[in-house]
PDB file of C-alpha atoms in Angstrom:
ATOM      1  CA  UNK P   1       7.215  -3.409  16.546  1.00  0.00           C
ATOM      2  CA  UNK P   2       6.137  -3.003  13.738  1.00  0.00           C
ATOM      3  CA  UNK P   3       6.383  -4.237  11.009  1.00  0.00           C
ATOM      4  CA  UNK P   4       5.333  -5.956   7.068  1.00  0.00           C
ATOM      5  CA  UNK P   5       6.530  -8.450   5.482  1.00  0.00           C
ATOM      6  CA  UNK P   6       6.059 -10.051   2.025  1.00  0.00           C
ATOM      7  CA  UNK P   7       7.679 -13.856   2.072  1.00  0.00           C
ATOM      8  CA  UNK P   8       8.114 -14.450  -1.777  1.00  0.00           C
ATOM      9  CA  UNK P   9      10.828 -10.904  -3.961  1.00  0.00           C
ATOM     10  CA  UNK P  10       9.299 -13.113  -7.493  1.00  0.00           C
ATOM     11  CA  UNK P  11       6.942 -15.662  -7.821  1.00  0.00           C
ATOM     12  CA  UNK P  12       6.662 -16.369 -11.591  1.00  0.00           C
ATOM     13  CA  UNK P  13       3.448 -18.606 -12.784  1.00  0.00           C
ATOM     14  CA  UNK P  14       2.288 -20.007 -15.922  1.00  0.00           C
ATOM     15  CA  UNK P  15      -0.748 -18.353 -17.254  1.00  0.00           C
ATOM     16  CA  UNK P  16      -3.781 -20.032 -16.252  1.00  0.00           C
ATOM     17  CA  UNK P  17      -2.364 -20.921 -13.444  1.00  0.00           C
ATOM     18  CA  UNK P  18      -3.451 -20.028  -9.527  1.00  0.00           C
ATOM     19  CA  UNK P  19      -0.846 -17.865  -7.445  1.00  0.00           C
ATOM     20  CA  UNK P  20      -1.078 -16.998  -3.796  1.00  0.00           C
ATOM     21  CA  UNK P  21       1.247 -14.312  -2.418  1.00  0.00           C
ATOM     22  CA  UNK P  22       2.569 -14.403   0.945  1.00  0.00           C
ATOM     23  CA  UNK P  23       2.133 -11.149   3.637  1.00  0.00           C
ATOM     24  CA  UNK P  24       2.781 -11.031   7.190  1.00  0.00           C
ATOM     25  CA  UNK P  25       2.843  -8.322   9.837  1.00  0.00           C
ATOM     26  CA  UNK P  26       4.165  -7.439  13.525  1.00  0.00           C
ATOM     27  CA  UNK P  27       1.709  -5.514  15.293  1.00  0.00           C
ATOM     28  CA  UNK P  28       0.886  -5.269  18.784  1.00  0.00           C
ATOM     29  CA  UNK P  29      -2.032  -2.866  18.137  1.00  0.00           C
ATOM     30  CA  UNK P  30      -4.910  -3.156  15.137  1.00  0.00           C
ATOM     31  CA  UNK P  31      -4.166  -3.136  11.956  1.00  0.00           C
ATOM     32  CA  UNK P  32      -5.809  -1.902   8.657  1.00  0.00           C
ATOM     33  CA  UNK P  33      -4.492  -4.174   5.462  1.00  0.00           C
ATOM     34  CA  UNK P  34      -3.946  -3.040   1.918  1.00  0.00           C
ATOM     35  CA  UNK P  35      -3.101  -5.021  -1.474  1.00  0.00           C
ATOM     36  CA  UNK P  36      -1.963  -1.950  -3.842  1.00  0.00           C
ATOM     37  CA  UNK P  37      -0.840  -3.203  -7.827  1.00  0.00           C
ATOM     38  CA  UNK P  38       1.911  -1.685  -9.343  1.00  0.00           C
ATOM     39  CA  UNK P  39       2.045  -2.265 -13.545  1.00  0.00           C
ATOM     40  CA  UNK P  40       5.235  -1.935 -15.150  1.00  0.00           C
ATOM     41  CA  UNK P  41       6.060   2.407 -15.185  1.00  0.00           C
ATOM     42  CA  UNK P  42       3.019   2.935 -13.674  1.00  0.00           C
ATOM     43  CA  UNK P  43       1.699   4.136 -10.567  1.00  0.00           C
ATOM     44  CA  UNK P  44       0.105   2.292  -7.707  1.00  0.00           C
ATOM     45  CA  UNK P  45      -3.426   0.738  -7.688  1.00  0.00           C
ATOM     46  CA  UNK P  46      -4.936  -0.584  -4.826  1.00  0.00           C
ATOM     47  CA  UNK P  47      -6.634  -4.125  -5.894  1.00  0.00           C
ATOM     48  CA  UNK P  48      -8.492  -5.010  -2.312  1.00  0.00           C
ATOM     49  CA  UNK P  49      -8.132  -3.747   2.044  1.00  0.00           C
ATOM     50  CA  UNK P  50      -9.347  -6.015   5.052  1.00  0.00           C
ATOM     51  CA  UNK P  51     -10.303  -3.159   7.784  1.00  0.00           C
ATOM     52  CA  UNK P  52     -13.415  -5.171   9.477  1.00  0.00           C
ATOM     53  CA  UNK P  53     -15.880  -7.874   9.087  1.00  0.00           C
ATOM     54  CA  UNK P  54     -15.560 -10.746   7.033  1.00  0.00           C
ATOM     55  CA  UNK P  55     -11.475 -12.391   6.456  1.00  0.00           C
ATOM     56  CA  UNK P  56     -11.763 -13.212   3.386  1.00  0.00           C
ATOM     57  CA  UNK P  57     -11.379 -10.210   1.119  1.00  0.00           C
ATOM     58  CA  UNK P  58     -12.571  -9.804  -2.257  1.00  0.00           C
ATOM     59  CA  UNK P  59     -10.954  -7.209  -4.690  1.00  0.00           C
ATOM     60  CA  UNK P  60     -10.757  -6.157  -8.246  1.00  0.00           C
ATOM     61  CA  UNK P  61      -9.682  -8.510 -11.522  1.00  0.00           C
ATOM     62  CA  UNK P  62     -10.575 -11.480  -9.472  1.00  0.00           C
ATOM     63  CA  UNK P  63      -8.004 -11.077  -6.127  1.00  0.00           C
ATOM     64  CA  UNK P  64      -8.942 -12.024  -2.890  1.00  0.00           C
ATOM     65  CA  UNK P  65      -7.420 -12.033  -0.186  1.00  0.00           C
ATOM     66  CA  UNK P  66      -7.551 -13.476   3.775  1.00  0.00           C
ATOM     67  CA  UNK P  67      -6.992 -11.724   6.867  1.00  0.00           C
ATOM     68  CA  UNK P  68      -5.689 -14.444   9.612  1.00  0.00           C
ATOM     69  CA  UNK P  69      -5.535 -12.406  12.823  1.00  0.00           C
ATOM     70  CA  UNK P  70      -4.043 -16.104  14.774  1.00  0.00           C
ATOM     71  CA  UNK P  71      -1.240 -15.918  12.443  1.00  0.00           C
ATOM     72  CA  UNK P  72      -0.377 -12.426  11.247  1.00  0.00           C
ATOM     73  CA  UNK P  73      -0.886 -12.169   8.358  1.00  0.00           C
ATOM     74  CA  UNK P  74      -2.648 -11.051   4.816  1.00  0.00           C
ATOM     75  CA  UNK P  75      -2.056 -13.874   2.079  1.00  0.00           C
ATOM     76  CA  UNK P  76      -3.787 -12.449  -1.460  1.00  0.00           C
ATOM     77  CA  UNK P  77      -4.985 -15.413  -4.138  1.00  0.00           C
ATOM     78  CA  UNK P  78      -5.916 -15.358  -7.302  1.00  0.00           C
ATOM     79  CA  UNK P  79      -7.370 -19.012  -9.170  1.00  0.00           C
ATOM     80  CA  UNK P  80      -6.323 -18.015 -12.742  1.00  0.00           C
ATOM     81  CA  UNK P  81      -4.142 -16.236 -13.526  1.00  0.00           C
ATOM     82  CA  UNK P  82      -3.196 -14.058 -17.239  1.00  0.00           C
ATOM     83  CA  UNK P  83      -0.102 -12.484 -18.650  1.00  0.00           C
ATOM     84  CA  UNK P  84      -1.596  -8.884 -17.498  1.00  0.00           C
ATOM     85  CA  UNK P  85      -1.149  -9.419 -14.313  1.00  0.00           C
ATOM     86  CA  UNK P  86       2.451  -9.366 -14.140  1.00  0.00           C
ATOM     87  CA  UNK P  87       2.829  -6.816 -11.777  1.00  0.00           C
ATOM     88  CA  UNK P  88       5.210  -5.788  -8.548  1.00  0.00           C
ATOM     89  CA  UNK P  89       2.197  -6.586  -5.937  1.00  0.00           C
ATOM     90  CA  UNK P  90       2.837  -4.674  -2.186  1.00  0.00           C
ATOM     91  CA  UNK P  91       1.470  -5.462   0.944  1.00  0.00           C
ATOM     92  CA  UNK P  92       0.279  -2.377   2.708  1.00  0.00           C
ATOM     93  CA  UNK P  93      -0.124  -1.839   6.546  1.00  0.00           C
ATOM     94  CA  UNK P  94      -1.744   1.196   8.935  1.00  0.00           C
ATOM     95  CA  UNK P  95      -0.611   0.966  12.621  1.00  0.00           C
ATOM     96  CA  UNK P  96      -1.685   2.943  15.240  1.00  0.00           C
ATOM     97  CA  UNK P  97      -1.476   5.954  12.571  1.00  0.00           C
ATOM     98  CA  UNK P  98      -2.731   6.995   9.586  1.00  0.00           C
ATOM     99  CA  UNK P  99       0.899   5.869   7.721  1.00  0.00           C
ATOM    100  CA  UNK P 100       1.234   3.154   5.402  1.00  0.00           C
ATOM    101  CA  UNK P 101       3.946   1.210   5.927  1.00  0.00           C
ATOM    102  CA  UNK P 102       5.227  -1.356   3.075  1.00  0.00           C
ATOM    103  CA  UNK P 103       6.296  -4.471   2.256  1.00  0.00           C
ATOM    104  CA  UNK P 104       9.119  -4.759   0.080  1.00  0.00           C
ATOM    105  CA  UNK P 105       6.907  -6.158  -2.897  1.00  0.00           C
ATOM    106  CA  UNK P 106       6.631  -9.226  -4.645  1.00  0.00           C
ATOM    107  CA  UNK P 107       7.277  -9.141  -8.752  1.00  0.00           C
ATOM    108  CA  UNK P 108       4.689 -12.082 -10.422  1.00  0.00           C
ATOM    109  CA  UNK P 109       5.923 -12.772 -13.791  1.00  0.00           C
ATOM    110  CA  UNK P 110       2.863 -14.512 -15.666  1.00  0.00           C
ATOM    111  CA  UNK P 111       4.226 -17.013 -18.479  1.00  0.00           C
ATOM    112  CA  UNK P 112       2.795 -18.369 -21.563  1.00  0.00           C
TER     113      UNK P 112
ATOM    114  CA  UNK T   1      -9.827  13.369 -16.528  1.00  0.00           C
ATOM    115  CA  UNK T   2      -6.436  11.899 -14.241  1.00  0.00           C
ATOM    116  CA  UNK T   3      -7.102  11.751 -10.907  1.00  0.00           C
ATOM    117  CA  UNK T   4      -3.721  12.467  -9.628  1.00  0.00           C
ATOM    118  CA  UNK T   5      -1.172  14.072 -11.722  1.00  0.00           C
ATOM    119  CA  UNK T   6       2.620  14.386 -12.272  1.00  0.00           C
ATOM    120  CA  UNK T   7       5.512  16.452 -13.814  1.00  0.00           C
ATOM    121  CA  UNK T   8       7.782  16.150 -15.137  1.00  0.00           C
ATOM    122  CA  UNK T   9       7.665  12.160 -15.419  1.00  0.00           C
ATOM    123  CA  UNK T  10      11.218  11.801 -16.064  1.00  0.00           C
ATOM    124  CA  UNK T  11      13.982  14.006 -14.670  1.00  0.00           C
ATOM    125  CA  UNK T  12      17.752  14.330 -15.729  1.00  0.00           C
ATOM    126  CA  UNK T  13      20.068  15.903 -14.202  1.00  0.00           C
ATOM    127  CA  UNK T  14      23.871  17.276 -12.141  1.00  0.00           C
ATOM    128  CA  UNK T  15      24.664  16.634  -8.475  1.00  0.00           C
ATOM    129  CA  UNK T  16      24.404  20.611  -7.187  1.00  0.00           C
ATOM    130  CA  UNK T  17      21.063  21.248  -9.520  1.00  0.00           C
ATOM    131  CA  UNK T  18      17.986  22.174  -7.327  1.00  0.00           C
ATOM    132  CA  UNK T  19      14.947  20.848  -8.706  1.00  0.00           C
ATOM    133  CA  UNK T  20      11.265  20.639  -8.053  1.00  0.00           C
ATOM    134  CA  UNK T  21       8.435  18.263  -8.703  1.00  0.00           C
ATOM    135  CA  UNK T  22       4.595  19.113  -9.220  1.00  0.00           C
ATOM    136  CA  UNK T  23       1.224  17.176  -8.341  1.00  0.00           C
ATOM    137  CA  UNK T  24      -2.408  17.620  -8.563  1.00  0.00           C
ATOM    138  CA  UNK T  25      -5.314  15.975  -7.713  1.00  0.00           C
ATOM    139  CA  UNK T  26      -8.682  16.345  -8.733  1.00  0.00           C
ATOM    140  CA  UNK T  27     -10.652  14.077  -6.503  1.00  0.00           C
ATOM    141  CA  UNK T  28     -11.010  16.458  -3.719  1.00  0.00           C
ATOM    142  CA  UNK T  29      -8.697  14.988  -1.379  1.00  0.00           C
ATOM    143  CA  UNK T  30      -8.407  16.684   2.094  1.00  0.00           C
ATOM    144  CA  UNK T  31      -4.654  15.224   2.038  1.00  0.00           C
ATOM    145  CA  UNK T  32      -1.672  14.207  -0.080  1.00  0.00           C
ATOM    146  CA  UNK T  33       1.884  11.978   0.185  1.00  0.00           C
ATOM    147  CA  UNK T  34       4.863  12.329  -1.297  1.00  0.00           C
ATOM    148  CA  UNK T  35       7.120   8.620  -0.980  1.00  0.00           C
ATOM    149  CA  UNK T  36      10.029   7.553  -2.507  1.00  0.00           C
ATOM    150  CA  UNK T  37      10.716   4.041  -4.121  1.00  0.00           C
ATOM    151  CA  UNK T  38      14.288   3.584  -4.570  1.00  0.00           C
ATOM    152  CA  UNK T  39      15.979   0.851  -6.878  1.00  0.00           C
ATOM    153  CA  UNK T  40      14.956  -2.065  -5.182  1.00  0.00           C
ATOM    154  CA  UNK T  41      11.651  -0.942  -5.616  1.00  0.00           C
ATOM    155  CA  UNK T  42      10.697  -0.461  -2.101  1.00  0.00           C
ATOM    156  CA  UNK T  43       8.294   2.434  -0.671  1.00  0.00           C
ATOM    157  CA  UNK T  44       9.104   5.065   1.841  1.00  0.00           C
ATOM    158  CA  UNK T  45       7.135   7.531   3.131  1.00  0.00           C
ATOM    159  CA  UNK T  46       8.893  11.313   3.044  1.00  0.00           C
ATOM    160  CA  UNK T  47       5.499  13.651   3.662  1.00  0.00           C
ATOM    161  CA  UNK T  48       1.863  13.758   4.043  1.00  0.00           C
ATOM    162  CA  UNK T  49       0.005  17.477   3.931  1.00  0.00           C
ATOM    163  CA  UNK T  50      -3.619  17.510   5.145  1.00  0.00           C
ATOM    164  CA  UNK T  51      -5.563  20.391   4.138  1.00  0.00           C
ATOM    165  CA  UNK T  52      -2.049  22.147   3.275  1.00  0.00           C
ATOM    166  CA  UNK T  53      -0.960  21.608   6.689  1.00  0.00           C
ATOM    167  CA  UNK T  54       2.073  19.199   6.959  1.00  0.00           C
ATOM    168  CA  UNK T  55       1.153  16.340   9.492  1.00  0.00           C
ATOM    169  CA  UNK T  56       4.031  13.397   8.111  1.00  0.00           C
ATOM    170  CA  UNK T  57       7.519  14.099   8.150  1.00  0.00           C
ATOM    171  CA  UNK T  58       9.963  11.414   7.961  1.00  0.00           C
ATOM    172  CA  UNK T  59      13.591  11.138   8.599  1.00  0.00           C
ATOM    173  CA  UNK T  60      14.131  12.856   5.212  1.00  0.00           C
ATOM    174  CA  UNK T  61      17.141  15.279   4.502  1.00  0.00           C
ATOM    175  CA  UNK T  62      16.338  19.283   5.163  1.00  0.00           C
ATOM    176  CA  UNK T  63      17.471  19.466   1.203  1.00  0.00           C
ATOM    177  CA  UNK T  64      13.826  17.993   0.938  1.00  0.00           C
ATOM    178  CA  UNK T  65      11.127  20.668   1.157  1.00  0.00           C
ATOM    179  CA  UNK T  66       7.239  19.410   0.663  1.00  0.00           C
ATOM    180  CA  UNK T  67       4.793  23.098  -0.288  1.00  0.00           C
ATOM    181  CA  UNK T  68       1.407  22.616  -0.634  1.00  0.00           C
ATOM    182  CA  UNK T  69      -0.101  25.649  -1.994  1.00  0.00           C
ATOM    183  CA  UNK T  70      -3.809  25.061  -1.922  1.00  0.00           C
ATOM    184  CA  UNK T  71      -5.203  21.460  -0.620  1.00  0.00           C
ATOM    185  CA  UNK T  72      -5.057  19.501  -4.862  1.00  0.00           C
ATOM    186  CA  UNK T  73      -1.498  20.871  -5.093  1.00  0.00           C
ATOM    187  CA  UNK T  74       1.649  19.099  -3.251  1.00  0.00           C
ATOM    188  CA  UNK T  75       5.152  20.051  -4.739  1.00  0.00           C
ATOM    189  CA  UNK T  76       8.080  18.754  -4.032  1.00  0.00           C
ATOM    190  CA  UNK T  77      11.657  20.887  -4.004  1.00  0.00           C
ATOM    191  CA  UNK T  78      15.436  18.969  -3.682  1.00  0.00           C
ATOM    192  CA  UNK T  79      17.985  21.839  -3.228  1.00  0.00           C
ATOM    193  CA  UNK T  80      21.547  20.274  -3.625  1.00  0.00           C
ATOM    194  CA  UNK T  81      20.960  16.797  -5.764  1.00  0.00           C
ATOM    195  CA  UNK T  82      23.052  14.325  -4.715  1.00  0.00           C
ATOM    196  CA  UNK T  83      23.837  10.693  -6.644  1.00  0.00           C
ATOM    197  CA  UNK T  84      21.897   8.895  -3.660  1.00  0.00           C
ATOM    198  CA  UNK T  85      18.771  11.130  -3.885  1.00  0.00           C
ATOM    199  CA  UNK T  86      18.079   8.700  -7.679  1.00  0.00           C
ATOM    200  CA  UNK T  87      14.853   7.322  -7.280  1.00  0.00           C
ATOM    201  CA  UNK T  88      11.086   6.957  -8.292  1.00  0.00           C
ATOM    202  CA  UNK T  89       9.210   9.542  -6.465  1.00  0.00           C
ATOM    203  CA  UNK T  90       5.016   8.669  -6.322  1.00  0.00           C
ATOM    204  CA  UNK T  91       2.494  11.692  -4.962  1.00  0.00           C
ATOM    205  CA  UNK T  92      -0.649  10.212  -4.148  1.00  0.00           C
ATOM    206  CA  UNK T  93      -4.061  11.805  -2.426  1.00  0.00           C
ATOM    207  CA  UNK T  94      -6.637  10.261   0.371  1.00  0.00           C
ATOM    208  CA  UNK T  95      -9.718  11.388   1.225  1.00  0.00           C
ATOM    209  CA  UNK T  96      -8.976  12.565   4.885  1.00  0.00           C
ATOM    210  CA  UNK T  97      -5.720  10.870   5.619  1.00  0.00           C
ATOM    211  CA  UNK T  98      -7.189   8.282   7.788  1.00  0.00           C
ATOM    212  CA  UNK T  99      -5.698   4.746   8.545  1.00  0.00           C
ATOM    213  CA  UNK T 100      -8.894   3.329   6.319  1.00  0.00           C
ATOM    214  CA  UNK T 101      -8.555   5.367   3.677  1.00  0.00           C
ATOM    215  CA  UNK T 102      -6.883   4.388  -0.243  1.00  0.00           C
ATOM    216  CA  UNK T 103      -4.452   6.117  -1.688  1.00  0.00           C
ATOM    217  CA  UNK T 104      -4.713   6.963  -4.909  1.00  0.00           C
ATOM    218  CA  UNK T 105      -1.485   7.482  -6.340  1.00  0.00           C
ATOM    219  CA  UNK T 106      -0.202   9.156  -9.789  1.00  0.00           C
ATOM    220  CA  UNK T 107       2.419   7.832 -11.980  1.00  0.00           C
ATOM    221  CA  UNK T 108       5.404   8.511 -10.782  1.00  0.00           C
ATOM    222  CA  UNK T 109       9.033  11.013 -11.345  1.00  0.00           C
ATOM    223  CA  UNK T 110      11.596   9.220 -12.380  1.00  0.00           C
ATOM    224  CA  UNK T 111      14.669  11.181 -11.051  1.00  0.00           C
ATOM    225  CA  UNK T 112      18.399  10.397 -12.234  1.00  0.00           C
ATOM    226  CA  UNK T 113      20.970  12.328 -10.269  1.00  0.00           C
ATOM    227  CA  UNK T 114      24.458  12.277 -12.691  1.00  0.00           C
TER     228      UNK T 114
END
């Protein structure tokens, strides 16, 4: 079965600390991987995506993610977070069709 | 210069009513989508249109009917609203509807059914 799992539903973090959000997927076919961010009361916007090539992908606002095929993971990281990074983060995958399947989301709360 | 816009932003209505949500994109994209985000923030695709043709129609009650008058617009009409329809509905668009496309989301319409 094809699925995408975000392992942490909530991640509290202090300002200027690093953060890692975990995403795993299950698939027998090739996948394309995305991270989207949803700021409070807004729509989603793309942080980064992995299509092919280098497994380390850099995105907007200092975020990066690493695709690990053997572990079927696509974890998102930021070395130093700001208060403005408080948001909901969604891992999403397209399997062998063009439908975007979302994980359940991770709420990141950055505290001063 | 909003890329994907939705109206209204908030919609409060009584059970049994019929309502519509409108979506417009000015990105020149061929493909548009409707998503439902429930109270737990889980996002699920409902419909997708490519150049006015329906290409994704997930398991959604037939009270929900999308309409695409042209490729820049995708509206969602909901008949006989039920309490369980309360959610945030997002419109999105992408260039060609390919698996690799970035999807651009509107700000959402928060529907509350009383």
